[in-house]
mmCIF file with all atom_site columns, C-alpha atoms in Angstrom:
data_model
loop_
_atom_site.group_PDB
_atom_site.id
_atom_site.type_symbol
_atom_site.label_atom_id
_atom_site.label_alt_id
_atom_site.label_comp_id
_atom_site.label_asym_id
_atom_site.label_entity_id
_atom_site.label_seq_id
_atom_site.pdbx_PDB_ins_code
_atom_site.Cartn_x
_atom_site.Cartn_y
_atom_site.Cartn_z
_atom_site.occupancy
_atom_site.B_iso_or_equiv
_atom_site.pdbx_formal_charge
_atom_site.auth_seq_id
_atom_site.auth_comp_id
_atom_site.auth_asym_id
_atom_site.auth_atom_id
_atom_site.pdbx_PDB_model_num
ATOM 1   C CA . UNK A 1 1   ? -46.389 2.811  -154.089 1.00 54.00 ? 1   UNK A CA 1
ATOM 2   C CA . UNK A 1 2   ? -45.772 5.000  -157.046 1.00 56.00 ? 2   UNK A CA 1
ATOM 3   C CA . UNK A 1 3   ? -47.651 7.946  -155.483 1.00 56.00 ? 3   UNK A CA 1
ATOM 4   C CA . UNK A 1 4   ? -45.477 7.837  -152.376 1.00 56.00 ? 4   UNK A CA 1
ATOM 5   C CA . UNK A 1 5   ? -42.313 7.977  -154.432 1.00 57.00 ? 5   UNK A CA 1
ATOM 6   C CA . UNK A 1 6   ? -43.404 11.075 -156.309 1.00 58.00 ? 6   UNK A CA 1
ATOM 7   C CA . UNK A 1 7   ? -44.032 12.956 -153.087 1.00 55.00 ? 7   UNK A CA 1
ATOM 8   C CA . UNK A 1 8   ? -40.587 11.999 -151.857 1.00 54.00 ? 8   UNK A CA 1
ATOM 9   C CA . UNK A 1 9   ? -39.051 13.204 -155.108 1.00 55.00 ? 9   UNK A CA 1
ATOM 10  C CA . UNK A 1 10  ? -40.922 16.515 -154.879 1.00 56.00 ? 10  UNK A CA 1
ATOM 11  C CA . UNK A 1 11  ? -39.707 17.094 -151.334 1.00 55.00 ? 11  UNK A CA 1
ATOM 12  C CA . UNK A 1 12  ? -36.201 16.224 -152.389 1.00 67.00 ? 12  UNK A CA 1
ATOM 13  C CA . UNK A 1 13  ? -36.403 18.631 -155.347 1.00 67.00 ? 13  UNK A CA 1
ATOM 14  C CA . UNK A 1 14  ? -37.702 21.404 -153.085 1.00 63.00 ? 14  UNK A CA 1
ATOM 15  C CA . UNK A 1 15  ? -34.907 20.761 -150.620 1.00 66.00 ? 15  UNK A CA 1
ATOM 16  C CA . UNK A 1 16  ? -32.426 20.768 -153.473 1.00 61.00 ? 16  UNK A CA 1
ATOM 17  C CA . UNK A 1 17  ? -33.742 24.125 -154.734 1.00 62.00 ? 17  UNK A CA 1
ATOM 18  C CA . UNK A 1 18  ? -33.561 25.604 -151.235 1.00 66.00 ? 18  UNK A CA 1
ATOM 19  C CA . UNK A 1 19  ? -30.025 24.326 -150.845 1.00 63.00 ? 19  UNK A CA 1
ATOM 20  C CA . UNK A 1 20  ? -28.882 25.950 -154.097 1.00 58.00 ? 20  UNK A CA 1
ATOM 21  C CA . UNK A 1 21  ? -30.756 29.172 -153.352 1.00 64.00 ? 21  UNK A CA 1
ATOM 22  C CA . UNK A 1 22  ? -29.022 29.465 -149.971 1.00 68.00 ? 22  UNK A CA 1
ATOM 23  C CA . UNK A 1 23  ? -25.668 28.546 -151.456 1.00 60.00 ? 23  UNK A CA 1
ATOM 24  C CA . UNK A 1 24  ? -25.839 31.039 -154.320 1.00 63.00 ? 24  UNK A CA 1
ATOM 25  C CA . UNK A 1 25  ? -27.418 33.945 -152.446 1.00 62.00 ? 25  UNK A CA 1
ATOM 26  C CA . UNK A 1 26  ? -24.918 36.601 -151.332 1.00 62.00 ? 26  UNK A CA 1
ATOM 27  C CA . UNK A 1 27  ? -24.218 36.528 -147.629 1.00 59.00 ? 27  UNK A CA 1
ATOM 28  C CA . UNK A 1 28  ? -23.874 39.819 -145.727 1.00 61.00 ? 28  UNK A CA 1
ATOM 29  C CA . UNK A 1 29  ? -20.298 40.549 -144.723 1.00 59.00 ? 29  UNK A CA 1
ATOM 30  C CA . UNK A 1 30  ? -19.652 40.278 -141.023 1.00 58.00 ? 30  UNK A CA 1
ATOM 31  C CA . UNK A 1 31  ? -18.050 43.296 -139.430 1.00 54.00 ? 31  UNK A CA 1
ATOM 32  C CA . UNK A 1 32  ? -14.550 42.488 -138.160 1.00 53.00 ? 32  UNK A CA 1
ATOM 33  C CA . UNK A 1 33  ? -14.223 42.252 -134.420 1.00 52.00 ? 33  UNK A CA 1
ATOM 34  C CA . UNK A 1 34  ? -12.520 45.048 -132.514 1.00 50.00 ? 34  UNK A CA 1
ATOM 35  C CA . UNK A 1 35  ? -9.566  42.770 -131.822 1.00 49.00 ? 35  UNK A CA 1
ATOM 36  C CA . UNK A 1 36  ? -9.018  42.275 -135.547 1.00 47.00 ? 36  UNK A CA 1
ATOM 37  C CA . UNK A 1 37  ? -9.147  46.012 -136.300 1.00 47.00 ? 37  UNK A CA 1
ATOM 38  C CA . UNK A 1 38  ? -5.780  47.513 -135.432 1.00 50.00 ? 38  UNK A CA 1
ATOM 39  C CA . UNK A 1 39  ? -3.996  50.457 -137.014 1.00 49.00 ? 39  UNK A CA 1
ATOM 40  C CA . UNK A 1 40  ? -0.673  48.659 -136.967 1.00 48.00 ? 40  UNK A CA 1
ATOM 41  C CA . UNK A 1 41  ? -2.082  45.795 -139.018 1.00 54.00 ? 41  UNK A CA 1
ATOM 42  C CA . UNK A 1 42  ? -2.008  47.881 -142.211 1.00 59.00 ? 42  UNK A CA 1
ATOM 43  C CA . UNK A 1 43  ? 0.788   47.092 -144.615 1.00 76.00 ? 43  UNK A CA 1
ATOM 44  C CA . UNK A 1 44  ? 3.890   49.031 -143.571 1.00 86.00 ? 44  UNK A CA 1
ATOM 45  C CA . UNK A 1 45  ? 6.053   51.061 -145.911 1.00 90.00 ? 45  UNK A CA 1
ATOM 46  C CA . UNK A 1 46  ? 9.814   51.304 -145.616 1.00 93.00 ? 46  UNK A CA 1
ATOM 47  C CA . UNK A 1 47  ? 11.602  54.608 -146.074 1.00 93.00 ? 47  UNK A CA 1
ATOM 48  C CA . UNK A 1 48  ? 15.264  54.446 -147.074 1.00 93.00 ? 48  UNK A CA 1
ATOM 49  C CA . UNK A 1 49  ? 16.317  58.107 -146.723 1.00 92.00 ? 49  UNK A CA 1
ATOM 50  C CA . UNK A 1 50  ? 16.484  60.105 -143.485 1.00 90.00 ? 50  UNK A CA 1
ATOM 51  C CA . UNK A 1 51  ? 15.275  63.231 -145.286 1.00 92.00 ? 51  UNK A CA 1
ATOM 52  C CA . UNK A 1 52  ? 12.144  61.442 -146.539 1.00 92.00 ? 52  UNK A CA 1
ATOM 53  C CA . UNK A 1 53  ? 11.475  60.111 -143.040 1.00 93.00 ? 53  UNK A CA 1
ATOM 54  C CA . UNK A 1 54  ? 11.689  63.597 -141.520 1.00 92.00 ? 54  UNK A CA 1
ATOM 55  C CA . UNK A 1 55  ? 9.301   64.943 -144.155 1.00 92.00 ? 55  UNK A CA 1
ATOM 56  C CA . UNK A 1 56  ? 6.887   62.110 -143.375 1.00 93.00 ? 56  UNK A CA 1
ATOM 57  C CA . UNK A 1 57  ? 7.152   62.760 -139.629 1.00 92.00 ? 57  UNK A CA 1
ATOM 58  C CA . UNK A 1 58  ? 6.294   66.440 -140.207 1.00 92.00 ? 58  UNK A CA 1
ATOM 59  C CA . UNK A 1 59  ? 3.084   65.640 -142.081 1.00 92.00 ? 59  UNK A CA 1
ATOM 60  C CA . UNK A 1 60  ? -0.244  66.628 -140.545 1.00 92.00 ? 60  UNK A CA 1
ATOM 61  C CA . UNK A 1 61  ? -1.492  63.047 -140.310 1.00 92.00 ? 61  UNK A CA 1
ATOM 62  C CA . UNK A 1 62  ? 1.608   61.773 -138.446 1.00 92.00 ? 62  UNK A CA 1
ATOM 63  C CA . UNK A 1 63  ? 0.494   60.708 -134.964 1.00 93.00 ? 63  UNK A CA 1
ATOM 64  C CA . UNK A 1 64  ? 3.425   59.134 -133.156 1.00 93.00 ? 64  UNK A CA 1
ATOM 65  C CA . UNK A 1 65  ? 6.950   57.776 -133.497 1.00 94.00 ? 65  UNK A CA 1
ATOM 66  C CA . UNK A 1 66  ? 8.163   54.540 -131.942 1.00 94.00 ? 66  UNK A CA 1
ATOM 67  C CA . UNK A 1 67  ? 11.894  53.904 -131.672 1.00 95.00 ? 67  UNK A CA 1
ATOM 68  C CA . UNK A 1 68  ? 12.974  50.279 -131.428 1.00 96.00 ? 68  UNK A CA 1
ATOM 69  C CA . UNK A 1 69  ? 16.629  49.610 -130.657 1.00 94.00 ? 69  UNK A CA 1
ATOM 70  C CA . UNK A 1 70  ? 18.424  46.322 -131.172 1.00 93.00 ? 70  UNK A CA 1
ATOM 71  C CA . UNK A 1 71  ? 22.146  45.631 -131.096 1.00 92.00 ? 71  UNK A CA 1
ATOM 72  C CA . UNK A 1 72  ? 22.597  46.157 -134.853 1.00 92.00 ? 72  UNK A CA 1
ATOM 73  C CA . UNK A 1 73  ? 19.880  48.554 -135.947 1.00 95.00 ? 73  UNK A CA 1
ATOM 74  C CA . UNK A 1 74  ? 17.628  51.336 -134.681 1.00 94.00 ? 74  UNK A CA 1
ATOM 75  C CA . UNK A 1 75  ? 14.162  51.351 -136.245 1.00 95.00 ? 75  UNK A CA 1
ATOM 76  C CA . UNK A 1 76  ? 12.089  54.525 -136.357 1.00 95.00 ? 76  UNK A CA 1
ATOM 77  C CA . UNK A 1 77  ? 8.399   53.875 -136.977 1.00 95.00 ? 77  UNK A CA 1
ATOM 78  C CA . UNK A 1 78  ? 6.068   56.793 -137.674 1.00 95.00 ? 78  UNK A CA 1
ATOM 79  C CA . UNK A 1 79  ? 2.314   56.129 -137.603 1.00 94.00 ? 79  UNK A CA 1
ATOM 80  C CA . UNK A 1 80  ? 0.384   58.122 -140.193 1.00 93.00 ? 80  UNK A CA 1
ATOM 81  C CA . UNK A 1 81  ? -3.304  57.868 -141.008 1.00 92.00 ? 81  UNK A CA 1
ATOM 82  C CA . UNK A 1 82  ? -2.979  55.152 -143.640 1.00 92.00 ? 82  UNK A CA 1
ATOM 83  C CA . UNK A 1 83  ? 0.442   53.521 -143.278 1.00 93.00 ? 83  UNK A CA 1
ATOM 84  C CA . UNK A 1 84  ? 3.137   52.788 -140.746 1.00 94.00 ? 84  UNK A CA 1
ATOM 85  C CA . UNK A 1 85  ? 6.432   54.053 -142.174 1.00 95.00 ? 85  UNK A CA 1
ATOM 86  C CA . UNK A 1 86  ? 9.718   52.508 -141.008 1.00 95.00 ? 86  UNK A CA 1
ATOM 87  C CA . UNK A 1 87  ? 13.276  53.770 -141.309 1.00 94.00 ? 87  UNK A CA 1
ATOM 88  C CA . UNK A 1 88  ? 16.192  51.502 -140.350 1.00 94.00 ? 88  UNK A CA 1
ATOM 89  C CA . UNK A 1 89  ? 19.347  53.283 -139.161 1.00 93.00 ? 89  UNK A CA 1
ATOM 90  C CA . UNK A 1 90  ? 22.513  51.229 -138.665 1.00 94.00 ? 90  UNK A CA 1
ATOM 91  C CA . UNK A 1 91  ? 24.625  54.018 -137.128 1.00 90.00 ? 91  UNK A CA 1
ATOM 92  C CA . UNK A 1 92  ? 23.738  54.832 -133.504 1.00 90.00 ? 92  UNK A CA 1
ATOM 93  C CA . UNK A 1 93  ? 25.105  58.395 -133.744 1.00 92.00 ? 93  UNK A CA 1
ATOM 94  C CA . UNK A 1 94  ? 22.843  59.122 -136.704 1.00 92.00 ? 94  UNK A CA 1
ATOM 95  C CA . UNK A 1 95  ? 19.956  57.590 -134.784 1.00 92.00 ? 95  UNK A CA 1
ATOM 96  C CA . UNK A 1 96  ? 20.564  59.940 -131.832 1.00 92.00 ? 96  UNK A CA 1
ATOM 97  C CA . UNK A 1 97  ? 20.697  62.965 -134.147 1.00 92.00 ? 97  UNK A CA 1
ATOM 98  C CA . UNK A 1 98  ? 17.527  61.837 -135.889 1.00 91.00 ? 98  UNK A CA 1
ATOM 99  C CA . UNK A 1 99  ? 15.731  61.456 -132.563 1.00 92.00 ? 99  UNK A CA 1
ATOM 100 C CA . UNK A 1 100 ? 16.669  65.036 -131.639 1.00 91.00 ? 100 UNK A CA 1
ATOM 101 C CA . UNK A 1 101 ? 15.449  66.373 -134.980 1.00 90.00 ? 101 UNK A CA 1
ATOM 102 C CA . UNK A 1 102 ? 11.958  64.857 -134.741 1.00 90.00 ? 102 UNK A CA 1
ATOM 103 C CA . UNK A 1 103 ? 9.106   67.392 -134.567 1.00 88.00 ? 103 UNK A CA 1
ATOM 104 C CA . UNK A 1 104 ? 8.446   68.504 -130.959 1.00 88.00 ? 104 UNK A CA 1
ATOM 105 C CA . UNK A 1 105 ? 4.646   68.044 -131.127 1.00 87.00 ? 105 UNK A CA 1
ATOM 106 C CA . UNK A 1 106 ? 4.922   64.381 -132.059 1.00 88.00 ? 106 UNK A CA 1
ATOM 107 C CA . UNK A 1 107 ? 4.691   61.779 -129.295 1.00 91.00 ? 107 UNK A CA 1
ATOM 108 C CA . UNK A 1 108 ? 7.907   59.730 -129.171 1.00 90.00 ? 108 UNK A CA 1
ATOM 109 C CA . UNK A 1 109 ? 7.984   56.317 -127.526 1.00 92.00 ? 109 UNK A CA 1
ATOM 110 C CA . UNK A 1 110 ? 11.169  54.299 -126.937 1.00 90.00 ? 110 UNK A CA 1
ATOM 111 C CA . UNK A 1 111 ? 10.654  50.546 -127.019 1.00 86.00 ? 111 UNK A CA 1
#
């Protein structure tokens, strides 16, 4: 009976070693799915000055501007290569002037 117990202990020790080896070995990182990769998921940055927003919109890496209007505020969102920059304008007249002063080559989308 004693011989049978030793073999069981050895198998258990081998299983235990395999378990710890698998647990401690580094796993390869899975590539994120295409649904999870989205440019707009990057952390946004808020711009507080109109002048800074216009300078950002004129940068080479600026791709597009989205304008979102609600009853209280107009949000201008410019997509650059790394960040999405947002400017909140509370005066609708200033928002209209800002829309007219955006660079002509930039795609503008009203939401």
